[in-house]
Amino acid sequence: MQSQVPVPMTISIMAQEDRTGRGGDHIPFRVKGFRNLRFTSANEHGDASTDSSWYHDRQHTSDDILGVDTDGDLIVDSFFVDFNYLQRNAVINGMSAALLALGPETPTFVVHDGPNGLRVSLNGAPSLAAYRIGVRSTNANLDFDAVYRTTDTSYVIPGLLAGDIYYISVAGIDSAGIMSPFSHESLKGNDADTPAAPTDQLPYGIACAPITVPEVVATMGTLTIVPDPASDIITLVTDQPMGNVVLLDMMGREVVRTRFVASVPITVASLPAGSYSVVLLGTDNSVRAHARFIKN
């Protein structure tokens, strides 16, 4: 899927089912043998240490709130949710579910280790107009090294090197251009170099732009950190009013939280050397400005 929204979204496949010691609603389905996908954000607000007195997260307990009431009318009007991000997630989830429901079954296949290279034998169906062959080496990540498209049910995989081992997976494409999920992977050793061939770039996208919620461009204030690099103290120069200041390390962990007062320095002497993000929050806890500095 290709992002076609004003603010692009990158979709990446991760090897782990979840972070160590964590889980989700998708796991029982996987245990029962159901094919499933889990969509998760790459960045969370906090680390879910709910037993800490410093807990400030907004997405890990039933007591967390989605926003604040800034004008006293008892209605939440400033949200901690980016609705542009939420709308893209909704479109991606909905389109993925629709394509899985409307698309064809995954074809079955056998990989033969022949004298001319690895050959895929596909058990095609009348509804399938073409096939995709995904190839990755054993030293690669979960991304395919190459994807090829063919209408043949017997296909010698291009671009392979003799003596290497490959994971092979296949998918079917119906007459409407909808692709099935890729199959399980078959691991095979290859005995012959095979000539290169054009790869399939999977040129399919989601037209997210026409959906009814318009993109809202947040207006950020300016924030300058002096000095940068810093050893002992930093001073913030900003066009924003007083609020809270949060310092985050490179892992996104909160290391300092204090009240911002213009021209009053913030002590950073005890922090380890490294790169830090400084986030200036408004009275409603919305992000008003942010910048980075180097701690010597």
Coordinates of C-alpha atoms in Angstrom, one line a residue:
M1 CA 0.0 0.0 0.0
Q2 CA 1.2 3.5 -0.9
S3 CA 0.4 6.5 1.2
Q4 CA -1.5 9.1 -0.7
V5 CA -2.4 11.6 2.0
P6 CA -0.9 15.0 2.6
V7 CA 1.0 13.7 5.6
P8 CA 2.6 10.4 4.6
M9 CA 2.4 7.3 6.7
T10 CA 5.1 4.5 6.5
I11 CA 3.9 1.0 7.1
S12 CA 6.6 -1.4 8.2
I13 CA 6.5 -5.1 9.0
M14 CA 8.2 -6.1 12.3
A15 CA 9.5 -9.5 13.2
Q16 CA 8.2 -9.7 16.7
E17 CA 4.6 -10.3 17.6
D18 CA 4.9 -7.6 20.2
R19 CA 7.4 -6.2 22.5
T20 CA 9.0 -8.5 25.0
G21 CA 6.5 -9.4 27.8
R22 CA 3.6 -7.6 26.0
G23 CA 0.6 -9.0 24.0
G24 CA -2.6 -8.1 22.3
D25 CA -6.0 -9.3 21.2
H26 CA -4.5 -10.8 18.0
I27 CA -2.6 -13.5 19.8
P28 CA -5.6 -15.8 20.6
F29 CA -6.5 -15.7 17.0
R30 CA -3.0 -16.7 15.9
V31 CA -3.0 -19.5 18.5
K32 CA -6.3 -20.9 17.0
G33 CA -4.7 -20.8 13.5
F34 CA -6.4 -17.7 12.1
R35 CA -4.4 -15.6 9.8
N36 CA -4.3 -12.1 11.2
L37 CA -2.5 -8.8 11.1
R38 CA -1.9 -6.3 13.9
F39 CA -1.5 -2.6 13.3
T40 CA 0.4 -0.8 16.0
S41 CA 1.9 2.7 16.4
A42 CA 5.7 2.9 16.2
N43 CA 5.7 5.4 19.1
E44 CA 3.7 5.3 22.3
H45 CA 3.1 8.0 24.9
G46 CA 5.1 6.6 27.9
D47 CA 6.1 3.2 28.9
A48 CA 3.1 2.0 30.8
S49 CA 4.7 2.1 34.2
T50 CA 1.4 2.6 35.9
D51 CA 2.6 1.8 39.4
S52 CA 5.0 4.8 39.3
S53 CA 4.2 8.1 40.9
W54 CA 5.6 9.7 37.8
Y55 CA 3.0 8.0 35.5
H56 CA 1.8 10.5 33.0
D57 CA 0.7 8.2 30.1
R58 CA -2.6 8.5 28.3
Q59 CA -3.2 5.2 26.7
H60 CA -2.6 2.3 29.2
T61 CA -5.3 2.4 31.9
S62 CA -9.1 2.9 32.1
D63 CA -8.5 6.1 33.9
D64 CA -6.6 7.7 31.1
I65 CA -8.4 10.6 29.3
L66 CA -8.5 11.6 25.6
G67 CA -8.2 15.3 26.2
V68 CA -9.0 18.3 28.4
D69 CA -11.7 20.9 28.8
T70 CA -10.1 24.3 28.2
D71 CA -13.1 26.6 28.4
G72 CA -14.9 25.2 31.4
D73 CA -18.1 24.0 29.6
L74 CA -17.5 20.4 30.8
I75 CA -16.9 19.2 27.2
V76 CA -13.5 18.0 26.1
D77 CA -12.3 20.4 23.4
S78 CA -8.6 19.8 23.2
F79 CA -7.7 16.2 22.4
F80 CA -4.6 14.2 22.9
V81 CA -5.5 12.3 19.7
D82 CA -4.3 13.4 16.3
F83 CA -7.4 12.9 14.2
N84 CA -5.4 13.0 11.0
Y85 CA -3.4 10.1 12.2
L86 CA -6.6 8.3 13.4
Q87 CA -8.3 8.8 10.0
R88 CA -5.4 7.3 8.1
N89 CA -5.4 4.3 10.5
A90 CA -9.1 3.8 10.0
V91 CA -8.8 3.9 6.2
I92 CA -5.8 1.5 6.2
N93 CA -7.6 -0.9 8.5
G94 CA -10.8 -0.7 6.5
M95 CA -9.1 -1.1 3.2
S96 CA -7.0 -4.0 4.4
A97 CA -10.1 -5.8 5.8
A98 CA -12.0 -5.2 2.5
L99 CA -9.2 -6.4 0.3
L100 CA -8.7 -9.6 2.4
A101 CA -12.5 -10.2 2.3
L102 CA -12.9 -9.5 -1.5
G103 CA -9.6 -11.0 -2.6
P104 CA -8.8 -14.6 -3.8
E105 CA -7.6 -17.5 -1.8
T106 CA -3.8 -17.9 -1.4
P107 CA -2.7 -20.4 -4.0
T108 CA -0.8 -23.5 -3.0
F109 CA 2.6 -24.2 -4.5
V110 CA 5.7 -26.4 -4.5
V111 CA 9.3 -25.2 -4.9
H112 CA 11.5 -27.6 -7.0
D113 CA 15.3 -27.6 -6.7
G114 CA 16.1 -28.1 -10.4
P115 CA 19.4 -28.0 -12.4
N116 CA 18.5 -24.6 -13.8
G117 CA 17.6 -23.0 -10.5
L118 CA 14.6 -23.0 -8.2
R119 CA 11.3 -23.5 -10.0
V120 CA 7.9 -22.7 -8.5
S121 CA 5.0 -24.9 -9.4
L122 CA 1.7 -23.2 -8.7
N123 CA -1.7 -24.8 -8.3
G124 CA -3.7 -22.2 -10.0
A125 CA -7.4 -21.5 -10.0
P126 CA -9.7 -20.1 -12.8
S127 CA -10.2 -16.9 -10.8
L128 CA -6.5 -16.1 -10.7
A129 CA -5.2 -13.9 -13.5
A130 CA -1.6 -13.7 -12.3
Y131 CA 0.7 -14.6 -9.5
R132 CA 3.4 -12.9 -7.4
I133 CA 6.5 -14.7 -6.2
G134 CA 8.2 -13.2 -3.2
V135 CA 11.9 -14.0 -2.6
R136 CA 14.2 -13.2 0.3
S137 CA 17.6 -14.5 1.4
T138 CA 18.2 -16.1 4.8
N139 CA 20.3 -13.1 5.9
A140 CA 17.6 -10.5 5.1
N141 CA 14.8 -9.0 7.3
L142 CA 11.2 -9.7 6.7
D143 CA 11.1 -7.6 3.6
F144 CA 11.3 -9.4 0.2
D145 CA 14.5 -9.0 -1.7
A146 CA 12.4 -9.1 -4.9
V147 CA 8.9 -9.7 -6.0
Y148 CA 8.1 -11.1 -9.5
R149 CA 4.8 -11.2 -11.4
T150 CA 3.9 -14.0 -13.8
T151 CA 0.9 -15.6 -15.4
D152 CA 2.7 -19.0 -15.7
T153 CA 2.0 -21.8 -13.2
S154 CA 5.6 -23.0 -13.6
Y155 CA 8.1 -20.3 -13.0
V156 CA 11.9 -20.4 -12.7
I157 CA 12.8 -17.7 -10.1
P158 CA 15.1 -15.0 -11.6
G159 CA 18.1 -13.3 -9.9
L160 CA 19.2 -16.3 -7.7
L161 CA 22.8 -17.2 -6.9
A162 CA 24.1 -20.8 -6.9
G163 CA 24.8 -22.1 -3.4
D164 CA 22.5 -19.6 -1.6
I165 CA 19.4 -20.5 0.4
Y166 CA 16.1 -18.6 -0.1
Y167 CA 12.7 -18.2 1.4
I168 CA 10.0 -18.4 -1.3
S169 CA 6.3 -17.2 -0.9
V170 CA 3.5 -16.8 -3.4
A171 CA 0.3 -14.8 -3.8
G172 CA -2.5 -14.9 -6.3
I173 CA -4.1 -11.9 -8.2
D174 CA -7.7 -12.0 -9.4
S175 CA -9.1 -10.4 -12.5
A176 CA -10.0 -7.2 -10.5
G177 CA -6.3 -6.8 -9.5
I178 CA -6.9 -7.7 -5.9
M179 CA -4.1 -9.8 -4.4
S180 CA -4.4 -12.6 -1.9
P181 CA -2.3 -12.8 1.3
F182 CA 1.2 -14.2 0.6
S183 CA 1.5 -17.9 1.5
H184 CA 3.7 -19.6 4.1
E185 CA 7.4 -19.6 3.1
S186 CA 9.3 -22.5 1.6
L187 CA 13.0 -22.7 2.4
K188 CA 15.1 -24.1 -0.4
G189 CA 18.8 -24.2 -1.4
N190 CA 19.6 -23.1 -5.0
D191 CA 22.1 -24.9 -7.2
A192 CA 22.3 -22.6 -10.3
D193 CA 22.6 -18.9 -11.1
T194 CA 19.5 -17.6 -12.8
P195 CA 19.3 -14.6 -15.1
A196 CA 17.9 -11.3 -13.8
A197 CA 14.3 -10.2 -14.6
P198 CA 12.2 -7.1 -14.0
T199 CA 10.7 -6.9 -10.5
D200 CA 7.1 -6.1 -9.7
Q201 CA 6.8 -2.8 -7.7
L202 CA 3.4 -3.5 -6.3
P203 CA 1.9 -0.3 -7.6
Y204 CA -1.3 -0.2 -5.6
G205 CA -2.3 2.6 -3.2
I206 CA -5.1 3.8 -1.0
A207 CA -6.8 7.0 -2.1
C208 CA -7.1 8.5 1.4
A209 CA -7.3 12.1 0.4
P210 CA -11.0 12.2 -0.5
I211 CA -12.2 11.1 3.0
T212 CA -14.3 13.7 4.8
V213 CA -12.1 14.7 7.7
P214 CA -9.7 17.4 6.4
E215 CA -6.1 17.5 7.3
V216 CA -5.3 20.0 10.0
V217 CA -1.8 21.5 10.0
A218 CA -0.6 22.2 13.5
T219 CA 1.1 25.6 14.0
M220 CA 4.2 25.1 16.1
G221 CA 6.0 27.8 17.9
T222 CA 9.7 28.5 17.8
L223 CA 12.1 27.0 20.3
T224 CA 15.8 27.7 20.5
I225 CA 18.1 26.0 23.1
V226 CA 21.1 27.9 24.4
P227 CA 23.8 26.7 24.5
D228 CA 23.9 23.7 22.2
P229 CA 25.8 21.6 22.9
A230 CA 25.4 22.1 26.6
S231 CA 27.2 20.7 29.7
D232 CA 25.4 22.1 32.8
I233 CA 22.4 24.3 32.0
I234 CA 20.2 25.2 29.1
T235 CA 18.0 28.2 28.5
L236 CA 14.9 28.1 26.3
V237 CA 14.1 31.0 24.0
T238 CA 10.5 30.7 22.6
D239 CA 7.6 32.7 21.4
Q240 CA 5.2 30.5 23.4
P241 CA 3.7 31.3 26.9
M242 CA 4.7 29.6 30.1
G243 CA 3.9 25.9 30.4
N244 CA 5.6 22.6 31.2
V245 CA 8.9 21.5 29.7
V246 CA 9.6 17.8 29.2
L247 CA 13.1 16.4 28.3
L248 CA 13.2 13.1 26.5
D249 CA 16.2 10.9 25.8
M250 CA 16.9 9.1 22.5
M251 CA 14.6 6.2 23.5
G252 CA 11.7 8.6 24.2
R253 CA 12.0 8.2 27.9
E254 CA 11.0 11.2 30.0
V255 CA 14.1 12.3 32.0
V256 CA 13.1 15.8 33.2
R257 CA 9.7 17.5 33.7
T258 CA 9.6 21.1 35.0
R259 CA 7.7 24.3 34.8
F260 CA 8.9 26.6 32.0
V261 CA 9.7 30.1 33.1
A262 CA 11.2 32.5 30.6
S263 CA 15.0 33.1 31.0
V264 CA 15.2 30.7 33.9
P265 CA 17.8 28.0 33.1
I266 CA 17.2 24.3 33.3
T267 CA 19.9 22.1 34.9
V268 CA 21.0 19.2 32.8
A269 CA 24.4 18.5 34.5
S270 CA 23.3 15.1 35.8
L271 CA 22.1 13.8 32.4
P272 CA 24.4 11.3 30.5
A273 CA 26.0 12.6 27.3
G274 CA 23.8 12.2 24.3
S275 CA 21.0 13.8 22.2
Y276 CA 17.8 15.0 23.9
S277 CA 14.5 16.3 22.8
V278 CA 12.9 19.3 24.5
V279 CA 9.1 19.5 24.3
L280 CA 7.2 22.6 25.4
L281 CA 3.6 21.9 26.5
G282 CA 0.8 24.3 26.8
T283 CA -1.6 24.6 29.7
D284 CA -3.8 22.0 28.0
N285 CA -0.8 19.6 27.6
S286 CA -0.7 20.1 23.8
V287 CA 2.7 20.3 22.2
R288 CA 3.5 24.0 21.5
A289 CA 7.1 23.7 20.4
H290 CA 10.0 21.2 20.3
A291 CA 13.7 21.1 19.6
R292 CA 16.8 19.0 20.2
F293 CA 20.1 19.6 21.8
I294 CA 23.4 17.7 22.5
K295 CA 24.5 17.1 26.1
N296 CA 28.2 16.9 26.4

